[in-house]
Short mmCIF file of C-alpha atoms in Angstrom, two decimals:
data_model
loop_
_atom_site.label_atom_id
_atom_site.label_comp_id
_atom_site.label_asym_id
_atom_site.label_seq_id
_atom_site.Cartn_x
_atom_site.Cartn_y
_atom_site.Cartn_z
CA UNK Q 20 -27.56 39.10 87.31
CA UNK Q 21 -26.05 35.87 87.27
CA UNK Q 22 -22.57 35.29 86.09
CA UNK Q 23 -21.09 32.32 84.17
CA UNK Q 24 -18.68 29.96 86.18
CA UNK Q 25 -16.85 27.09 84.74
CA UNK Q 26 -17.96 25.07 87.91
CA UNK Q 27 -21.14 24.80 86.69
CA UNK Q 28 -20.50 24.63 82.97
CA UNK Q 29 -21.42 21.21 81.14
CA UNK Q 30 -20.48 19.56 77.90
CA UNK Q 31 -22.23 17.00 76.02
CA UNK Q 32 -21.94 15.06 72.84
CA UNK Q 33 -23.57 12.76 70.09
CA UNK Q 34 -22.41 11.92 66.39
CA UNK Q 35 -23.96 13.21 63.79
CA UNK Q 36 -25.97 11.23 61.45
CA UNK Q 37 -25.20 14.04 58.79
CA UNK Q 38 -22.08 16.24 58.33
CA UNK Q 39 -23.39 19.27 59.83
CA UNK Q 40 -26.78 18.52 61.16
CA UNK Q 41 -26.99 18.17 65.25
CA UNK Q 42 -29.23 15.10 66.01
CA UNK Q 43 -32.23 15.46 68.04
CA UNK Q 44 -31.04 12.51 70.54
CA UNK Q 45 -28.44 10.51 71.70
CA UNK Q 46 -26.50 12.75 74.16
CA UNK Q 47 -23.99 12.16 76.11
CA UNK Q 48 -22.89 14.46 78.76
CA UNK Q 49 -18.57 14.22 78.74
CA UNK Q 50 -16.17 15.10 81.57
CA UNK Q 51 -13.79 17.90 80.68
CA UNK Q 52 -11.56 20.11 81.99
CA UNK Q 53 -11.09 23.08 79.98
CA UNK Q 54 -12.17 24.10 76.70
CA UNK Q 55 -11.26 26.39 74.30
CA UNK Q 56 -13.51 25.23 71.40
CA UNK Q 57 -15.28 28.23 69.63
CA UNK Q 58 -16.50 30.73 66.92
CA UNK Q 59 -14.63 33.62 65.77
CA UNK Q 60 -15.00 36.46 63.21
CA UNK Q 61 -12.45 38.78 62.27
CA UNK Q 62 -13.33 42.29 61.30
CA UNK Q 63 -11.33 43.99 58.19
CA UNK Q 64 -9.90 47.40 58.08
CA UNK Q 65 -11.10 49.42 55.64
CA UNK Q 66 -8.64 49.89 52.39
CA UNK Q 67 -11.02 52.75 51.05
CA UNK Q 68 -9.48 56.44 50.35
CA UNK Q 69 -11.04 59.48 50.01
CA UNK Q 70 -13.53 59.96 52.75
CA UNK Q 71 -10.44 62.07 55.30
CA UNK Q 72 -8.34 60.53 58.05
CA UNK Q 73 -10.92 58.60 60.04
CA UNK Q 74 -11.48 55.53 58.79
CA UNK Q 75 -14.91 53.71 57.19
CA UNK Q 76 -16.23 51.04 59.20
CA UNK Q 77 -14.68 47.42 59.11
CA UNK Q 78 -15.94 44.19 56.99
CA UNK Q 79 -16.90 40.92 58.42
CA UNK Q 80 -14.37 38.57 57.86
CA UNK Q 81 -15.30 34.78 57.47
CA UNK Q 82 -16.04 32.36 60.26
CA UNK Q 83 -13.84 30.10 62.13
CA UNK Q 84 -14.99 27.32 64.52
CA UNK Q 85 -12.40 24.72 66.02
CA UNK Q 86 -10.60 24.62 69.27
CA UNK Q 87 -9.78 22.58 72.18
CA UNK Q 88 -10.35 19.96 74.40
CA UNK Q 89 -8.97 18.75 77.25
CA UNK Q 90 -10.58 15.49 78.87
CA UNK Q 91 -9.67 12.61 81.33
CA UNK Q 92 -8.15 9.53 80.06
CA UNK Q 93 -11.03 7.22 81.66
CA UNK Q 94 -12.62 3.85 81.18
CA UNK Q 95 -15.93 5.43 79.44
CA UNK Q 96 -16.09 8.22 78.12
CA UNK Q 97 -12.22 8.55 76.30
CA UNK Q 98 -13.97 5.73 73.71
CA UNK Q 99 -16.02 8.57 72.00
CA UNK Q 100 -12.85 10.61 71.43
CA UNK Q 101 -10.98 7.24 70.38
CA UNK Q 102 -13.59 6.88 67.69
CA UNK Q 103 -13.30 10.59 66.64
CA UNK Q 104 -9.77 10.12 66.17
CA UNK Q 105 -9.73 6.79 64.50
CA UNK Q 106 -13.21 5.94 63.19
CA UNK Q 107 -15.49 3.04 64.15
CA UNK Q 108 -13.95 0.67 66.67
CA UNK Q 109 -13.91 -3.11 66.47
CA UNK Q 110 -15.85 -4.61 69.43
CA UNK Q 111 -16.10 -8.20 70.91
CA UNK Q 112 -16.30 -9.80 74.12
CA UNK Q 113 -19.08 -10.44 76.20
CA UNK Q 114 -19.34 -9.12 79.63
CA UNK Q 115 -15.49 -6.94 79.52
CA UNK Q 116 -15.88 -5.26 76.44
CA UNK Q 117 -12.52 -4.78 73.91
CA UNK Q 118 -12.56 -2.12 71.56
CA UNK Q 119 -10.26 -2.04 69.20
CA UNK Q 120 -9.76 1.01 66.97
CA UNK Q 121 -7.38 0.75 64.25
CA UNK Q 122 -5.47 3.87 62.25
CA UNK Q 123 -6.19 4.12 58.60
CA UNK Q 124 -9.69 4.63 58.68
CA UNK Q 125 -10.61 6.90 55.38
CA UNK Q 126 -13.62 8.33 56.82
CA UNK Q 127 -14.03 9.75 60.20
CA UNK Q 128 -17.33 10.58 61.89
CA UNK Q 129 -18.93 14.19 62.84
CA UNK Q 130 -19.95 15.51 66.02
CA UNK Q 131 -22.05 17.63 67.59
CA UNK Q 132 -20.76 19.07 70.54
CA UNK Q 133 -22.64 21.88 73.02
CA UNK Q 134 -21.30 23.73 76.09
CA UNK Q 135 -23.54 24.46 78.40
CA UNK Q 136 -23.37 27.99 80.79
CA UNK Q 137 -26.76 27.35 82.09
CA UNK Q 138 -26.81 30.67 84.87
CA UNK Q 139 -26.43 33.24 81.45
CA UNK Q 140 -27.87 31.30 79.87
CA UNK Q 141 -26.15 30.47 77.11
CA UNK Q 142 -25.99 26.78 75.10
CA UNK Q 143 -23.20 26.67 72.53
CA UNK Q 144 -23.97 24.07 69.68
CA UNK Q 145 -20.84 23.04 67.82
CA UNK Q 146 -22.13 21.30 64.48
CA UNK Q 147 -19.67 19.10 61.88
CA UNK Q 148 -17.27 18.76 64.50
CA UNK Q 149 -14.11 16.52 63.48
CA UNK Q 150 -11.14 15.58 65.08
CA UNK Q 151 -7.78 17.21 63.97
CA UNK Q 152 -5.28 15.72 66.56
CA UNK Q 153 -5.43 13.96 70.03
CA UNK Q 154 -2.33 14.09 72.34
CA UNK Q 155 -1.28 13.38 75.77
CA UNK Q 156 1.55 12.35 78.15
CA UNK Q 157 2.88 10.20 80.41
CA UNK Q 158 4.84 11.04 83.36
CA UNK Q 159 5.41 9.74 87.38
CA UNK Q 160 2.23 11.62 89.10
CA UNK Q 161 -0.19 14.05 88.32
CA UNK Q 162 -3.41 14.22 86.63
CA UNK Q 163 -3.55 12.50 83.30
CA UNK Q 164 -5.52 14.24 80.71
CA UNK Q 165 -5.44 14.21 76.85
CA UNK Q 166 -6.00 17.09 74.38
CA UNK Q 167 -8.26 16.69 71.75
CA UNK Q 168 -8.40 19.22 68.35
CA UNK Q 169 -11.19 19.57 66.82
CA UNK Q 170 -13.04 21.68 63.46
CA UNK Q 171 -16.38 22.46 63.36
CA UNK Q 172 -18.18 23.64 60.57
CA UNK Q 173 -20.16 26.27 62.95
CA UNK Q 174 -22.10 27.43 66.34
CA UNK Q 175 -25.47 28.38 67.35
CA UNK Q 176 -26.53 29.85 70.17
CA UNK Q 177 -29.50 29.11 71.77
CA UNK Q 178 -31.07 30.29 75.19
CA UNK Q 179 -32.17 26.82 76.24
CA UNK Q 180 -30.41 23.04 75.53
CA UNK Q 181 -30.94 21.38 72.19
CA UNK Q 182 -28.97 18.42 73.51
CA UNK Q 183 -32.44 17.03 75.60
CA UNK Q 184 -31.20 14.88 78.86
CA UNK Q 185 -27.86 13.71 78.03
CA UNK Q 186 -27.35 10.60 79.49
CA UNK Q 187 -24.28 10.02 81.78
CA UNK Q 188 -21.39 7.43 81.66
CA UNK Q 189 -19.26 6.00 85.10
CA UNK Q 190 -16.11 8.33 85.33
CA UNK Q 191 -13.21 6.18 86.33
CA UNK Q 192 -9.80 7.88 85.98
CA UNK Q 193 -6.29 6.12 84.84
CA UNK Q 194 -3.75 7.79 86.78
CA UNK Q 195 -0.20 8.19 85.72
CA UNK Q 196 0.94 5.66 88.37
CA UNK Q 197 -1.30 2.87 86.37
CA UNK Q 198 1.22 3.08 83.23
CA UNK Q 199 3.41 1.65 81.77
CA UNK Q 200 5.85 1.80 78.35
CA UNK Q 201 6.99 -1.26 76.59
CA UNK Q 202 9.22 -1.53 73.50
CA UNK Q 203 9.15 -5.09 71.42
CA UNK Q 204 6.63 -5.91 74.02
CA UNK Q 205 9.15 -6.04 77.14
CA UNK Q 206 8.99 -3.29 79.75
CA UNK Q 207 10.98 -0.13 78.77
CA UNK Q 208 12.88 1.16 82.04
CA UNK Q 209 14.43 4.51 83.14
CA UNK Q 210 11.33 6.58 81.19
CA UNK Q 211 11.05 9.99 82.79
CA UNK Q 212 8.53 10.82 80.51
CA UNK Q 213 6.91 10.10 77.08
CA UNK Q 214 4.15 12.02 74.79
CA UNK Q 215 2.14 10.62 72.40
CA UNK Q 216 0.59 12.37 69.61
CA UNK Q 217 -2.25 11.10 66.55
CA UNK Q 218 -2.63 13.62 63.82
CA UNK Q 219 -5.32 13.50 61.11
CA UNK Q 220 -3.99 16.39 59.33
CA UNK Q 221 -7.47 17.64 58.09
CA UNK Q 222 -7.97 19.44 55.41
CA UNK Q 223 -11.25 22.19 55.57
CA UNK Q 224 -12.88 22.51 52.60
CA UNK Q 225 -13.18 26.20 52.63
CA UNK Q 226 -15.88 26.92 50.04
CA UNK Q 227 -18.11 30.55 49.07
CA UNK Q 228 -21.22 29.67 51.27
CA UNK Q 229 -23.78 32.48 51.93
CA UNK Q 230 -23.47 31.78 55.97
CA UNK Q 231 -19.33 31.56 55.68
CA UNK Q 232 -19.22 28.00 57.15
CA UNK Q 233 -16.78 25.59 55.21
CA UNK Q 234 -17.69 22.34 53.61
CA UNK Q 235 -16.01 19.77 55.83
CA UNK Q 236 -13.20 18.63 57.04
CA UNK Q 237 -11.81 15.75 55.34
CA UNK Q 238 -8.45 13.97 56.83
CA UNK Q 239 -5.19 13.65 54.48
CA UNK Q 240 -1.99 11.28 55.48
CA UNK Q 241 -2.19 10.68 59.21
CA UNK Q 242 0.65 11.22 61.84
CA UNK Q 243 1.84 9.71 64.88
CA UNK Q 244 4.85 11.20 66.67
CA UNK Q 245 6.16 11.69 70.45
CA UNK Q 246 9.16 12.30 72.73
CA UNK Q 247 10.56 9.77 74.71
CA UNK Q 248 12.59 11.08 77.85
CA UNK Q 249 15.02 8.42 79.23
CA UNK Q 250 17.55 8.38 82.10
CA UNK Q 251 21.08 7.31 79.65
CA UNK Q 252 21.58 3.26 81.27
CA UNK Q 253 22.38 1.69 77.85
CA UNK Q 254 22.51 2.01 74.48
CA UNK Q 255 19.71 -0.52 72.90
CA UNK Q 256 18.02 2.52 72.11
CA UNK Q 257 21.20 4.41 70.43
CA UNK Q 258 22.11 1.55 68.86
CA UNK Q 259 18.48 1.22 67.18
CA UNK Q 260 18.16 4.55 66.40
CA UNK Q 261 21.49 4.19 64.67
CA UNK Q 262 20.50 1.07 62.81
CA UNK Q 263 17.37 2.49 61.42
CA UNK Q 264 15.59 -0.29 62.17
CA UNK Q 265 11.76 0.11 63.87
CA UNK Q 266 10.45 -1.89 67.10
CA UNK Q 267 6.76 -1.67 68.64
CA UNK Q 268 6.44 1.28 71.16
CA UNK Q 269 3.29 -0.19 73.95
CA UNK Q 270 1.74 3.09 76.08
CA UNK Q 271 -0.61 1.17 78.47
CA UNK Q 272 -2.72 1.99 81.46
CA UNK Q 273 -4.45 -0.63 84.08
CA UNK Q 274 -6.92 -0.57 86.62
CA UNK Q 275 -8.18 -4.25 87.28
CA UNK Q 276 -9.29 -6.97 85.01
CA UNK Q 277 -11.61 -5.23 82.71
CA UNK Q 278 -10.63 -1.70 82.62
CA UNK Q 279 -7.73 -1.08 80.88
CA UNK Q 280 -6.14 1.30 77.51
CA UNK Q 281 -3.35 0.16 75.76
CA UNK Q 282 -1.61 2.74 72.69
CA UNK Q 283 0.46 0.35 70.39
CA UNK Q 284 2.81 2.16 67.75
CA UNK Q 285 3.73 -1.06 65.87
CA UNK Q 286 6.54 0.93 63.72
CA UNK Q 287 8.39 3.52 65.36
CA UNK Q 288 11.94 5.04 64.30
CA UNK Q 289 13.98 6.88 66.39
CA UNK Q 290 16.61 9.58 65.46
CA UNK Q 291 19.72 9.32 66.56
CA UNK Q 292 19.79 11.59 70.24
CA UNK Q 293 22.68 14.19 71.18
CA UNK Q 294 23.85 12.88 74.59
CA UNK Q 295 24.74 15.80 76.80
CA UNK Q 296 26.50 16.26 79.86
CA UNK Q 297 24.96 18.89 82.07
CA UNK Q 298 26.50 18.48 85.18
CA UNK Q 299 26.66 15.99 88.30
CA UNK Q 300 22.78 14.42 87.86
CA UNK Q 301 22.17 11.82 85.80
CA UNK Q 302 22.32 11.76 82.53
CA UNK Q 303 19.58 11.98 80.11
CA UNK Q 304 18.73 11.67 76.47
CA UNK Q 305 15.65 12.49 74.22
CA UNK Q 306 13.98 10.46 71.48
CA UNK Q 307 11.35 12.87 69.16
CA UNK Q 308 10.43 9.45 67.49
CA UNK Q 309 7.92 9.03 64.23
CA UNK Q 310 5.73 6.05 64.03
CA UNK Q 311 4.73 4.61 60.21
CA UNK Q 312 2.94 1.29 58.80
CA UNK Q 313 4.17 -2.19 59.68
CA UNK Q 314 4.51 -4.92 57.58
CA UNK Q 315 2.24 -6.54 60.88
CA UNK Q 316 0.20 -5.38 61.38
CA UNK Q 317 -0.79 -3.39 58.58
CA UNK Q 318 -1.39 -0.48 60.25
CA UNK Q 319 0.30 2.73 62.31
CA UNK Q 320 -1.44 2.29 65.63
CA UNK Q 321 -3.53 0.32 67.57
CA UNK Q 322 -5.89 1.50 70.15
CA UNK Q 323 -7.49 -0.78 72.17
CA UNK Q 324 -10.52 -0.06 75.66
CA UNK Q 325 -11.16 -2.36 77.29
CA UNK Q 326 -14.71 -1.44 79.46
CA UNK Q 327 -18.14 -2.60 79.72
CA UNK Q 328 -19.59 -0.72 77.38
CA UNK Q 329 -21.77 -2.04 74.46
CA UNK Q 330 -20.73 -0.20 71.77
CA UNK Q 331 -19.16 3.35 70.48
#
């Protein structure tokens, strides 16, 4: 009997033309990590009296699918969660590609997304598939990855693909050692560490269906917050935080000339940090800061891939 292995496990993806409704093509097979994305049905103890100590057997609760995702930031692939997070990018160029997705988008596009454990076998589709929040850091080494949050509206399991023959996209990694933070669009030294984080805030439109599903998943006011980790040099970032006053936060990553992600928070506020002493190191001070809309431009956050992709 074979046994299911994450090794072998596969993930692929396509938007939905219809809230709900897999589409018979367009495929894409995604690089992941881990996954916790999923169905779930509680069971309900019985209330009843009256039938002696043991109880009666339990009720069906409804059904919950969401979970998450944890993916590569890359050149490629990181676009599709980019547009699940902000909507439909803005493209132009002509060989290097720039996409540029913008917050504020009212409507967000579904996906269909199926896991793959092909030795059971066992092919998970995730239909209506929207994305609650996408988050990741930066840091000095490691492996960068981001987290993506999604709802779905419901699984099926099948015993063979519905997904066809995804097709497959070049995997080419940003590392932590290709980024870089700038504030008022100057470099922003002694950062230990930073985390970024977009929030939709959905709302699921939990309705009385005969199959339990809800109706959606519709997004509400949008958030952007982080932590900025700095080693304490000078006080440009005290002094602003006492002010009140925003400035333009720039989380970028670079490869070579055509291949590069830049993050712009164009209106960020920081609170006003407790600087501690802990002993001989250095000293170090935290920033939980909260990004709104600028006057310019008249958005949150910027987004912006730059690969050689046609089109998201």
């Amino acid at each position: 009997m074979a046994r299911a292995q994450g090794a072998r496990a596969q993930m692929a993806l396509a938007y939905e033309t219809v809230y709900g409704t897999p589409p018979t093509t367009g495929f894409r097979l995604m690089p992941f990590a881990r996954t916790t994305l999923g169905s779930e049905q509680p069971l309900l103890t019985s209330e009843l009296l009256g039938y002696g100590r043991d109880p009666l057997a339990p009720i069906k609760d409804a059904v919950t699918a969401d979970g998450e995702v944890v993916v590569p930031i890359d050149v490629e692939a990181f676009g599709y969660w980019l547009k699940a997070a902000f909507g439909q990018p803005t493209t132009t160029g002509t060989t290097s590609k720039t996409h540029s997705f913008q917050s504020g988008n009212w409507t967000l596009p579904s996906m269909s997304i199926e896991t793959a454990m092909p030795e059971v076998p066992r092919f998970a589709m995730y239909s209506g598939c929207v994305l609650d929040q996408l988050s990741w850091q930066m840091q000095r080494s490691g492996l960068l990855t981001a987290t993506a949050r999604l709802i779905a509206q419901g699984e099926t399991i099948a015993a063979a693909t519905a997904a066809g023959t995804p097709s497959t996209l070049g995997l080419q990694r940003f590392g932590h050692f290709n980024g870089t933070v700038r504030r008022n669009g100057s470099a922003l030294g002694n950062v230990v560490s930073a985390e970024i984080t977009y929030s939709n805030n959905l709302d699921r439109i939990e309705t009385i269906r005969g199959d339990g599903r809800i109706d959606g998943a519709d997004p509400t006011m949008a958030a952007l917050t982080g932590r900025i980790e700095v080693r304490f040099a000078d006080s440009a970032l005290v002094t602003q935080a006492i002010d009140g006053a925003p400035c333009e936060l720039e989380f970028s990553y670079s490869l070579a000339a055509g291949a590069s992600f830049t993050f712009s928070a164009h209106a960020v506020y920081l609170p006003r940090p407790r600087i501690e002493i802990a002993g001989p190191q250095g000293v170090q001070a935290s920033f939980d800061w909260q990004a709104a809309k600028a006057t310019s431009p008249a958005r949150m956050c910027t987004a912006t891939l730059i690969n050689n992709i046609a089109s998201y």
